[in-house]
Short mmCIF file of C-alpha atoms in Angstrom, two decimals:
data_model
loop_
_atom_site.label_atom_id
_atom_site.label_comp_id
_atom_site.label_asym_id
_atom_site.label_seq_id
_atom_site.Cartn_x
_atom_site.Cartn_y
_atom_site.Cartn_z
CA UNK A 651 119.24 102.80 146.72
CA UNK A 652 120.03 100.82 150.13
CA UNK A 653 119.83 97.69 148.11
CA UNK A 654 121.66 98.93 145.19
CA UNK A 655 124.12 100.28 147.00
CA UNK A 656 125.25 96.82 147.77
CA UNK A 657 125.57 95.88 144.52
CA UNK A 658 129.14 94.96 143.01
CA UNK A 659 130.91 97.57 140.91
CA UNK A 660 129.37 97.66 137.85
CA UNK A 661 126.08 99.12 139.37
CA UNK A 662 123.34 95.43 140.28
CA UNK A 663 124.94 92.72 142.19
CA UNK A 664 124.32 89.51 141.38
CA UNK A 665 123.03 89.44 144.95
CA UNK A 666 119.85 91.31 143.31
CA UNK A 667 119.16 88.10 141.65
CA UNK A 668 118.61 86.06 145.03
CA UNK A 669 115.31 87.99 145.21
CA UNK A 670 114.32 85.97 142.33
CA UNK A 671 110.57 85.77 142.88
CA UNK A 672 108.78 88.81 143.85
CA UNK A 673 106.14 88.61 146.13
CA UNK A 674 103.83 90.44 144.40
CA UNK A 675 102.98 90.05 140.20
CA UNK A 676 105.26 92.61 138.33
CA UNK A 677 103.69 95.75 136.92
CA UNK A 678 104.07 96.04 133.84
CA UNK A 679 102.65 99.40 132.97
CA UNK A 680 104.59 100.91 136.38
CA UNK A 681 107.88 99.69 135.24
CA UNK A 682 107.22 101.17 131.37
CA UNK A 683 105.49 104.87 132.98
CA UNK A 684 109.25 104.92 135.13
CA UNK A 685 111.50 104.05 132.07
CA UNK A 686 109.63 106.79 129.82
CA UNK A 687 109.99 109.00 133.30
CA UNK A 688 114.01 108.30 133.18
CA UNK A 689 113.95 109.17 129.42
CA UNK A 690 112.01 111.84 129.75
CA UNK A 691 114.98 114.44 130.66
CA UNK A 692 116.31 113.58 127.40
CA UNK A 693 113.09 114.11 125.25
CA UNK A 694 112.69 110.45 124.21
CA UNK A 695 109.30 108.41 124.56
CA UNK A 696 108.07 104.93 124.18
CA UNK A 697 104.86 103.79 124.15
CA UNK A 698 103.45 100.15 123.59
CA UNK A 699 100.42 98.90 122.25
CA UNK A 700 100.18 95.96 125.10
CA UNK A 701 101.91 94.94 128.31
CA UNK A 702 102.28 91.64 129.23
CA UNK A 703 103.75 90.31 132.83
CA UNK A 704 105.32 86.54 131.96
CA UNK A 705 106.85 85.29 135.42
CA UNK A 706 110.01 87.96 135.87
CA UNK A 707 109.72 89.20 132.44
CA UNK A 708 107.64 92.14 130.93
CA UNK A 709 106.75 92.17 127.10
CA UNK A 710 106.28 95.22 125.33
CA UNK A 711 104.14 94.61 121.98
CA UNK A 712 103.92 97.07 119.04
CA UNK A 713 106.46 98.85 121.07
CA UNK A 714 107.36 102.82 119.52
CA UNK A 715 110.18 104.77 120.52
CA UNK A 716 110.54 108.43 119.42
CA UNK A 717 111.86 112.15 120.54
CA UNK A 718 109.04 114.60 121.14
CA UNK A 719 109.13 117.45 118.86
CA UNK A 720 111.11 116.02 116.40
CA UNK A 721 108.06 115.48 114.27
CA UNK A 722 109.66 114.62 110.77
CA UNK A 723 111.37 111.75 112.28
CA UNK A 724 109.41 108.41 112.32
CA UNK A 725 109.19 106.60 115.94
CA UNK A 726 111.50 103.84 115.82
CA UNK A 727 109.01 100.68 115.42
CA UNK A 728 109.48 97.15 117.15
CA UNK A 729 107.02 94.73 117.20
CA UNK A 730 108.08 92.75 120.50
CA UNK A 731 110.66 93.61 122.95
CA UNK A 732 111.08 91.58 126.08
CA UNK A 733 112.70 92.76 129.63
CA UNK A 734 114.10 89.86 131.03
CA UNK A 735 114.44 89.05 135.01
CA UNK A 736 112.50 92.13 135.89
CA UNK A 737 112.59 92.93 139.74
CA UNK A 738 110.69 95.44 141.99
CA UNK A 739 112.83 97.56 143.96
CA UNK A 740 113.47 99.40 147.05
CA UNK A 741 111.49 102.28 146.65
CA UNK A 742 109.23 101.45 143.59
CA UNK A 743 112.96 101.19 141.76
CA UNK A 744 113.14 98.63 138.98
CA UNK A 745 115.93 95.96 137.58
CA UNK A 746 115.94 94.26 134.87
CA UNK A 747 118.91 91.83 133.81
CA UNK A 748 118.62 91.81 130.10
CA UNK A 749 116.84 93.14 127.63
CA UNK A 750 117.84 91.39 124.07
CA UNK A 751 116.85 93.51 120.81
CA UNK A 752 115.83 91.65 117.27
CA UNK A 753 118.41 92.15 114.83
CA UNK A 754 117.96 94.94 112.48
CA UNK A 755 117.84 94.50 108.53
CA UNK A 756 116.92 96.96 106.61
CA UNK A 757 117.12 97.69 102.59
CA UNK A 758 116.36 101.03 101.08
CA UNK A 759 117.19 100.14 96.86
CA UNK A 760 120.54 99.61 96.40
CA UNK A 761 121.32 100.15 100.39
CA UNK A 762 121.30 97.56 103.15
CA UNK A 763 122.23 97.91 106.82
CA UNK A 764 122.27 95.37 109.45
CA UNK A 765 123.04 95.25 112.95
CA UNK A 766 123.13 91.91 114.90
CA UNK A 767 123.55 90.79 118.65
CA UNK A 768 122.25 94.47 120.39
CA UNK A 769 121.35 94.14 124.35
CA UNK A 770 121.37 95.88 127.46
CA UNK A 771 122.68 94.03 130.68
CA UNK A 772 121.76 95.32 134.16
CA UNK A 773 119.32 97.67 133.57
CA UNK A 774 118.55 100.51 136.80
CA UNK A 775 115.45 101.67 136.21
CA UNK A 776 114.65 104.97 139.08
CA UNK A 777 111.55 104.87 141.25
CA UNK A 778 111.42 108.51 140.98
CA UNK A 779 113.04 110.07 138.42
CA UNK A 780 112.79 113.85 140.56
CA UNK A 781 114.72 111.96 143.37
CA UNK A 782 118.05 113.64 145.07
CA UNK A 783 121.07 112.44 143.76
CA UNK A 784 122.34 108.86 141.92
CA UNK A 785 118.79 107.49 142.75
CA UNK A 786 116.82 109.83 139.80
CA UNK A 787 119.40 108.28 137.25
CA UNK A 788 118.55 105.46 134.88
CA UNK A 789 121.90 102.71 134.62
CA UNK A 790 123.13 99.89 132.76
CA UNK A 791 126.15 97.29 133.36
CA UNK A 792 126.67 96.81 129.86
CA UNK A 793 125.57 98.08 125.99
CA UNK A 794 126.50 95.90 123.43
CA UNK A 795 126.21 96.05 119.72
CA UNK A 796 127.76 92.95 117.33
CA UNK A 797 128.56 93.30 113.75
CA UNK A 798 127.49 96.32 111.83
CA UNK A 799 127.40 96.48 108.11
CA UNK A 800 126.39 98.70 105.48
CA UNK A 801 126.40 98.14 101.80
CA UNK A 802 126.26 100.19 99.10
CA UNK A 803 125.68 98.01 95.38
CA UNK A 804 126.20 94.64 96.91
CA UNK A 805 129.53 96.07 98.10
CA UNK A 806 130.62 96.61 102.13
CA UNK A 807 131.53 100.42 102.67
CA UNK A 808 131.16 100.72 106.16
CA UNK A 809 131.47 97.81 109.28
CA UNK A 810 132.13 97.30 112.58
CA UNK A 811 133.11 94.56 114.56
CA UNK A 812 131.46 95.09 118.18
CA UNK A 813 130.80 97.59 120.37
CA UNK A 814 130.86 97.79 124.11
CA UNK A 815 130.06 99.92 126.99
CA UNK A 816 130.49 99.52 130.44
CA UNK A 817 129.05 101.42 133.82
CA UNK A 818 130.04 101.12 137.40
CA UNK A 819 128.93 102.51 140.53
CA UNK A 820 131.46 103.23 143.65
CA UNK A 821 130.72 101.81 146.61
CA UNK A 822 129.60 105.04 148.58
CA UNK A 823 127.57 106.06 145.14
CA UNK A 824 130.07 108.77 144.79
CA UNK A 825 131.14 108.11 141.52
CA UNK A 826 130.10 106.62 138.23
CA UNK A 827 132.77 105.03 136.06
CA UNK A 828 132.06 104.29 132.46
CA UNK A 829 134.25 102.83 129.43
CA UNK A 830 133.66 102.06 125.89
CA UNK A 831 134.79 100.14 123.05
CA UNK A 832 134.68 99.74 119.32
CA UNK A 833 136.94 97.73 117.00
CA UNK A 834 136.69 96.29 114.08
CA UNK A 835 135.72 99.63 112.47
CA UNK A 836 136.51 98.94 108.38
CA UNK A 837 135.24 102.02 105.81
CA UNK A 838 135.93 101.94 102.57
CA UNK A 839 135.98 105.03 100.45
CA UNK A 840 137.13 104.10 97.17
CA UNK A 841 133.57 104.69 96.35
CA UNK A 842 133.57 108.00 96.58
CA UNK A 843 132.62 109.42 92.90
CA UNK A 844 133.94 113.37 93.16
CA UNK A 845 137.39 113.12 90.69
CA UNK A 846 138.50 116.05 93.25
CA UNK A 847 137.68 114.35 96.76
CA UNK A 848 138.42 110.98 94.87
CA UNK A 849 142.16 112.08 94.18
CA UNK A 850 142.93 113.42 97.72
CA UNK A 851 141.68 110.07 98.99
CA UNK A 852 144.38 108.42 97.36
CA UNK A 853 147.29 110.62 97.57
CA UNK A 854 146.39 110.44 101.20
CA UNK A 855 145.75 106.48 101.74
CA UNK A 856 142.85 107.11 102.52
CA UNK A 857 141.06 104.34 100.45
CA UNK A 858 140.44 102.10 103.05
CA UNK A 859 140.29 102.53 106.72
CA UNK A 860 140.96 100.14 109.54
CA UNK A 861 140.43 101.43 113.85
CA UNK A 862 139.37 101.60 116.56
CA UNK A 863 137.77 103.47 119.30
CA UNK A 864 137.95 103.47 122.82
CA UNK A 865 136.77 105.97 125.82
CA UNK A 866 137.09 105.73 129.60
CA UNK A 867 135.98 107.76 132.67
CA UNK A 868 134.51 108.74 135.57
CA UNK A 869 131.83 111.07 137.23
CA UNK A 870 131.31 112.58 140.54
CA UNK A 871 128.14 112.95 140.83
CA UNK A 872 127.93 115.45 144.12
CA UNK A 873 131.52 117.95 143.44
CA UNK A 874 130.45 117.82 139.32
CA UNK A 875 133.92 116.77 138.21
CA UNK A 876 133.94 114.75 135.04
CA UNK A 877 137.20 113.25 134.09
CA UNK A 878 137.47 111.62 130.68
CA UNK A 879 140.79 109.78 131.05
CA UNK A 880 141.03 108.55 127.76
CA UNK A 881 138.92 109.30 124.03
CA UNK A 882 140.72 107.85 121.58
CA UNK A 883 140.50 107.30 117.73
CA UNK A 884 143.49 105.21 116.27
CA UNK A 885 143.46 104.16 112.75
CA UNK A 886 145.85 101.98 110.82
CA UNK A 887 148.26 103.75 108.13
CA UNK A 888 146.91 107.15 109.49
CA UNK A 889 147.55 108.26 113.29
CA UNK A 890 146.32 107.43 117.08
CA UNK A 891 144.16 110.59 118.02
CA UNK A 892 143.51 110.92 121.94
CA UNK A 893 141.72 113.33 124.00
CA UNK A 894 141.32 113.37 127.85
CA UNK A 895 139.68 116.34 129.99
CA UNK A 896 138.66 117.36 133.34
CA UNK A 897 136.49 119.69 134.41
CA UNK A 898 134.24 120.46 137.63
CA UNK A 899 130.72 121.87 137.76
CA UNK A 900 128.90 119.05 136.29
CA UNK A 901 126.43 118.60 138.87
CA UNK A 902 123.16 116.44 138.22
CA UNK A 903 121.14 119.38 138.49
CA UNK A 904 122.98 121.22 135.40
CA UNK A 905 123.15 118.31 133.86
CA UNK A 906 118.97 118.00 134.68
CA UNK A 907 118.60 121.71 133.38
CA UNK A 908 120.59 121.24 130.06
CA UNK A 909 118.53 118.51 129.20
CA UNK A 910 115.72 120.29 130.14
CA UNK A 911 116.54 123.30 128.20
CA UNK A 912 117.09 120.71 124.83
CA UNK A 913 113.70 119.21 125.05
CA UNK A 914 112.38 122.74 125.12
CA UNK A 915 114.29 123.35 121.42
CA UNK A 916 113.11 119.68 120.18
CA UNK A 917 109.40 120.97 121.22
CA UNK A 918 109.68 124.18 118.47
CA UNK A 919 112.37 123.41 116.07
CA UNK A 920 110.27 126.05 114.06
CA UNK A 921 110.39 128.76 116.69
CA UNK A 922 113.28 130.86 116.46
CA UNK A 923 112.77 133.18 119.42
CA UNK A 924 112.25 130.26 121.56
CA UNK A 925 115.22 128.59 120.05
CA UNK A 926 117.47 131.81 120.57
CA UNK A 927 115.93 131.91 124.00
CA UNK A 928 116.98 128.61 124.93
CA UNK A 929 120.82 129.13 122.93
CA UNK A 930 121.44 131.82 125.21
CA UNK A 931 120.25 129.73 128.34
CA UNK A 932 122.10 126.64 127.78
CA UNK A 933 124.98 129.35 127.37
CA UNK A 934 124.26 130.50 130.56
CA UNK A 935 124.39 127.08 132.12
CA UNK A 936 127.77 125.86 130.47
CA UNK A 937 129.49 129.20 132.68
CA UNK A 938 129.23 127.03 135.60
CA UNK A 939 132.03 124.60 134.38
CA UNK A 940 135.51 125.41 134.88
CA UNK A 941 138.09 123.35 133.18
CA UNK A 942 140.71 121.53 135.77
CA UNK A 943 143.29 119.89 133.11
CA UNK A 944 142.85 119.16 128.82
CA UNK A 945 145.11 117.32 126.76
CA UNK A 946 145.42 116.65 122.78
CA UNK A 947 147.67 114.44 121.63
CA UNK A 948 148.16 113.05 118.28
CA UNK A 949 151.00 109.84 117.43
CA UNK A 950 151.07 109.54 113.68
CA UNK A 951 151.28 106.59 111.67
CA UNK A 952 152.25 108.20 108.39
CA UNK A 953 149.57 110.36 107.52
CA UNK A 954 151.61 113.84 107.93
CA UNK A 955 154.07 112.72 105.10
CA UNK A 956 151.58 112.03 102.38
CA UNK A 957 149.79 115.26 103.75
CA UNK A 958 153.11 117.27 102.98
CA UNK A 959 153.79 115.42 99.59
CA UNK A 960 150.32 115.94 98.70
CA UNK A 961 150.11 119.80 99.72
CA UNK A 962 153.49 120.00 98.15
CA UNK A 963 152.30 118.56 95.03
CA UNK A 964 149.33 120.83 94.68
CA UNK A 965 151.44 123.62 94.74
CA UNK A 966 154.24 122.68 92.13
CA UNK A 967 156.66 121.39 94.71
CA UNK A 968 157.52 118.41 96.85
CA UNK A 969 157.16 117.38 100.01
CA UNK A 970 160.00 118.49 101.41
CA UNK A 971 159.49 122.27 100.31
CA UNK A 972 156.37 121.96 101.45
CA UNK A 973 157.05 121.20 105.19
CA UNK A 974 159.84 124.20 105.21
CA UNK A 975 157.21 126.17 103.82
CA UNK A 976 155.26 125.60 106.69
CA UNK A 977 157.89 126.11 109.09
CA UNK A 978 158.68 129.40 107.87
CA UNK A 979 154.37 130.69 107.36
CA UNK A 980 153.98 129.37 111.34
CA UNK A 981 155.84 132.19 113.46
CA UNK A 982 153.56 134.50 111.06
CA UNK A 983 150.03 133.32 111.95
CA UNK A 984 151.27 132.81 115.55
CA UNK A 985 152.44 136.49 115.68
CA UNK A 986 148.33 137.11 114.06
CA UNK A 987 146.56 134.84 116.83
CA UNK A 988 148.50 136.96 119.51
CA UNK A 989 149.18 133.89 121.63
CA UNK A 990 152.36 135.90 123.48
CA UNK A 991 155.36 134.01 124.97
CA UNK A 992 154.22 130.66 124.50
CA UNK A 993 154.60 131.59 119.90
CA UNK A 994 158.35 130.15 120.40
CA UNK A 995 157.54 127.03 122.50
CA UNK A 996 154.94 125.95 119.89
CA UNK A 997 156.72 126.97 116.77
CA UNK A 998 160.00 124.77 118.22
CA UNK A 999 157.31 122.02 119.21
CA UNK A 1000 156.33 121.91 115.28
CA UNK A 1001 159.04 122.26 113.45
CA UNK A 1002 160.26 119.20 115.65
CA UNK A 1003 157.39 117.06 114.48
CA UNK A 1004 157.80 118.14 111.07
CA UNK A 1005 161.05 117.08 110.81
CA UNK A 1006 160.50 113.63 112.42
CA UNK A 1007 156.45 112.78 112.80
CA UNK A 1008 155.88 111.09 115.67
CA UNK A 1009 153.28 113.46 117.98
CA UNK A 1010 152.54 116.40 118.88
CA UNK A 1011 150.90 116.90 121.54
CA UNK A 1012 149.00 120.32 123.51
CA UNK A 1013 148.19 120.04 126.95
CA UNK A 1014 146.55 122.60 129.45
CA UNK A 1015 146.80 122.36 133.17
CA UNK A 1016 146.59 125.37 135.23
CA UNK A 1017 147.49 125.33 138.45
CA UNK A 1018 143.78 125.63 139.66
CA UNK A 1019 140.67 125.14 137.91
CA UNK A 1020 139.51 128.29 135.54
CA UNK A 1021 136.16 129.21 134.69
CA UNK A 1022 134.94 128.94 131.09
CA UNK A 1023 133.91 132.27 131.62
CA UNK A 1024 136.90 133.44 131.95
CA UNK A 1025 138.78 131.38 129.23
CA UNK A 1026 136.24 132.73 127.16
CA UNK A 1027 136.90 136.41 127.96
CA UNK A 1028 140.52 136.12 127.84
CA UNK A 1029 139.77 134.85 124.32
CA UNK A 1030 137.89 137.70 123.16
CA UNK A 1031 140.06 140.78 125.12
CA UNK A 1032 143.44 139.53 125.92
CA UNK A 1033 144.23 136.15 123.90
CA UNK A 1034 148.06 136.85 124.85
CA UNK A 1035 147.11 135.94 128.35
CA UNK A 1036 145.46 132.10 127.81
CA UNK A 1037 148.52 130.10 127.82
CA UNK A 1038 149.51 131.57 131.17
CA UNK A 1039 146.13 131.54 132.22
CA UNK A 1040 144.68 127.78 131.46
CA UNK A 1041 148.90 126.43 131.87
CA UNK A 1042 149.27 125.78 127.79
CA UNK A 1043 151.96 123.77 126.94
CA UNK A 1044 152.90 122.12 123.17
CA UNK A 1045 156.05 119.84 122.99
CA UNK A 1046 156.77 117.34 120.08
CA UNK A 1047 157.89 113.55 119.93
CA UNK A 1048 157.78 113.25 123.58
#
């Protein structure tokens, strides 16, 4: 990765692209045997009917992409895919600086779905996907998706406006940033045909939805800490949901053995020992993490209101009643979960927000990182002691 090393923040430099012509004809069966090695971790497979070398760019013909084991799906079928600006690499390491796919249209009787303007920029493509390190991982600058649309009858139910995802390499190949993007996400529901799931739609306003998505973070790669700064899911009418973590052991190698452990329950879906076998392994595997900080938070944007009115309503009341209703049943389930101490804090936190919704929020952040292991004990012998334990604190409107 000496070369890629010196590429600019999001992973290939343009530098890459001085090295225009190789010296040597591209090949094209090489480059597709080291993309199906990359994929391999995660079970997936392609396959192509022909290679062809053009110049810098490879075409893939009667190309098939599919997960092993999962027999009862079909392969995903394309009949021409080109990789575009394909170069050979330090260490038999490929990049390739676009690969554009054909738009997809597809009608099942009364259901259509289309996706338009899908490509990946700045493809890393591993020489050896067993390497040490950043080198055995497969990379892209950027995943895009344009409009998506699904219709039901002639009529839109679901669409999105684009999609975007971004990945970036530090300069001493440390750390991998990534962020993400949708907008434009429309659904409409007033389709639904239950009377029962019809009529909470409504009283919820609910018929139509209108967000957004976004998601940023970073990975390093050698410690294992993951830090998602931001996951958020904010919806017009309804509430801004947002979720950000950090936790350490997240090492290549687990990550390597997870996957590995996966494509062993794709293999024999049918095989319940060996799916048991592999449930209690990937178990096994996640007790190497240990959480470093969590946050929830929730901002809402009116939904809590009609949720009270419409709870309130089902039970011969109002809205009002209903929300001291649940002020009163809280300190009651608290005292059943057995939280300890911390029962007061979040019952004040609540009964804040229900009064005036504007978020809640419940954060963890202990004062060094704790083992899921031991969350998970605590949980099961001595609940009373998490919130001291993992740092738990809930405030309201803050």
């Amino acid at each position: 990765m000496t070369l890629y090393r010196s590429t600019r923040l999001l992973l290939a430099s343009a530098a890459l692209t001085a090295f225009t012509g190789p010296a040597f004809a591209l090949d094209g069966q090489d480059l597709l045997k080291k993309i199906n090695a990359a994929f391999a971790t995660g079970g997936s497979n392609i396959t192509a009917e022909n290679v062809e070398v053009d110049g810098s760019n490879v075409v893939l013909k009667g190309l098939k992409l599919g997960v092993e084991g999962a027999t009862a799906e079909k392969p995903l079928m394309l009949e021409e895919l080109t990789l575009e600006g394909v170069t050979e690499e330090e260490g038999g390491a490929y990049f390739i600086e676009r690969v554009e796919f054909p738009e997809v249209n597809v009608t099942e009787e009364k259901s259509s779905f289309k996706v338009q303007d899908l490509y990946l920029a700045g493809v890393y493509v591993p020489g050896d996907a067993n390497a040490e390190g950043i080198d055995s991982l497969m990379f892209y600058e950027e995943a895009h998706s344009g409009p998506v649309e699904v219709t039901v009858d002639g009529k839109s139910v679901f669409s999105m406006a684009e999609a975007v995802g971004t990945m970036g390499l530090s300069d001493d190949e440390s750390t991998i940033t990534f962020e993400g993007s949708v907008t434009g996400v429309k659904a409409d529901l007033s389709t639904v045909e239950d009377p029962q799931a019809k009529a909470q739609i409504e009283a919820l306003g609910l018929t139509t939805l209108d967000g957004n998505m976004n998601m940023s973070g970073s990975w390093e790669v050698e410690s294992g800490t993951i830090d998602i700064e931001d996951y958020s899911i904010d919806f017009a009418n309804v509430g801004k949901l947002s979720l950000a973590f950090s936790m350490s052991g997240y090492t290549l190698d687990l990550v390597k053995q997870m996957q590995e452990q996966a494509r062993m329950m794709q293999a024999q879906p049918q095989n319940e020992q060996a799916q048991q076998a592999a449930g209690l392994a990937m178990l096994g595997l996640v007790q190497q993490l240990s959480l470093v900080d969590a946050q929830i938070r929730f901002e809402d944007a009116g939904i809590t209101k009609r949720g009270l009115d419409y709870a309130g309503k089902s039970q011969g009341t109002d809205g009002a009643q209903m929300a001291q209703m649940v002020k009163g049943m809280l300190p009651i389930l608290l005292a059943q979960a057995k939280l300890g101490a911390i029962q007061n804090e979040i019952s004040a936190a609540v009964n804040t927000y229900i009064d005036d919704p504007k978020a809640l929020t419940i954060a963890a952040a202990p004062a060094n990182p704790v083992a899921f292991p031991m969350i998970m004990g605590a949980a099961m012998g001595a609940p009373e002691t998490i919130p001291g334990l993992i740092g738990l604190k809930v405030t309201a409107n803050d």
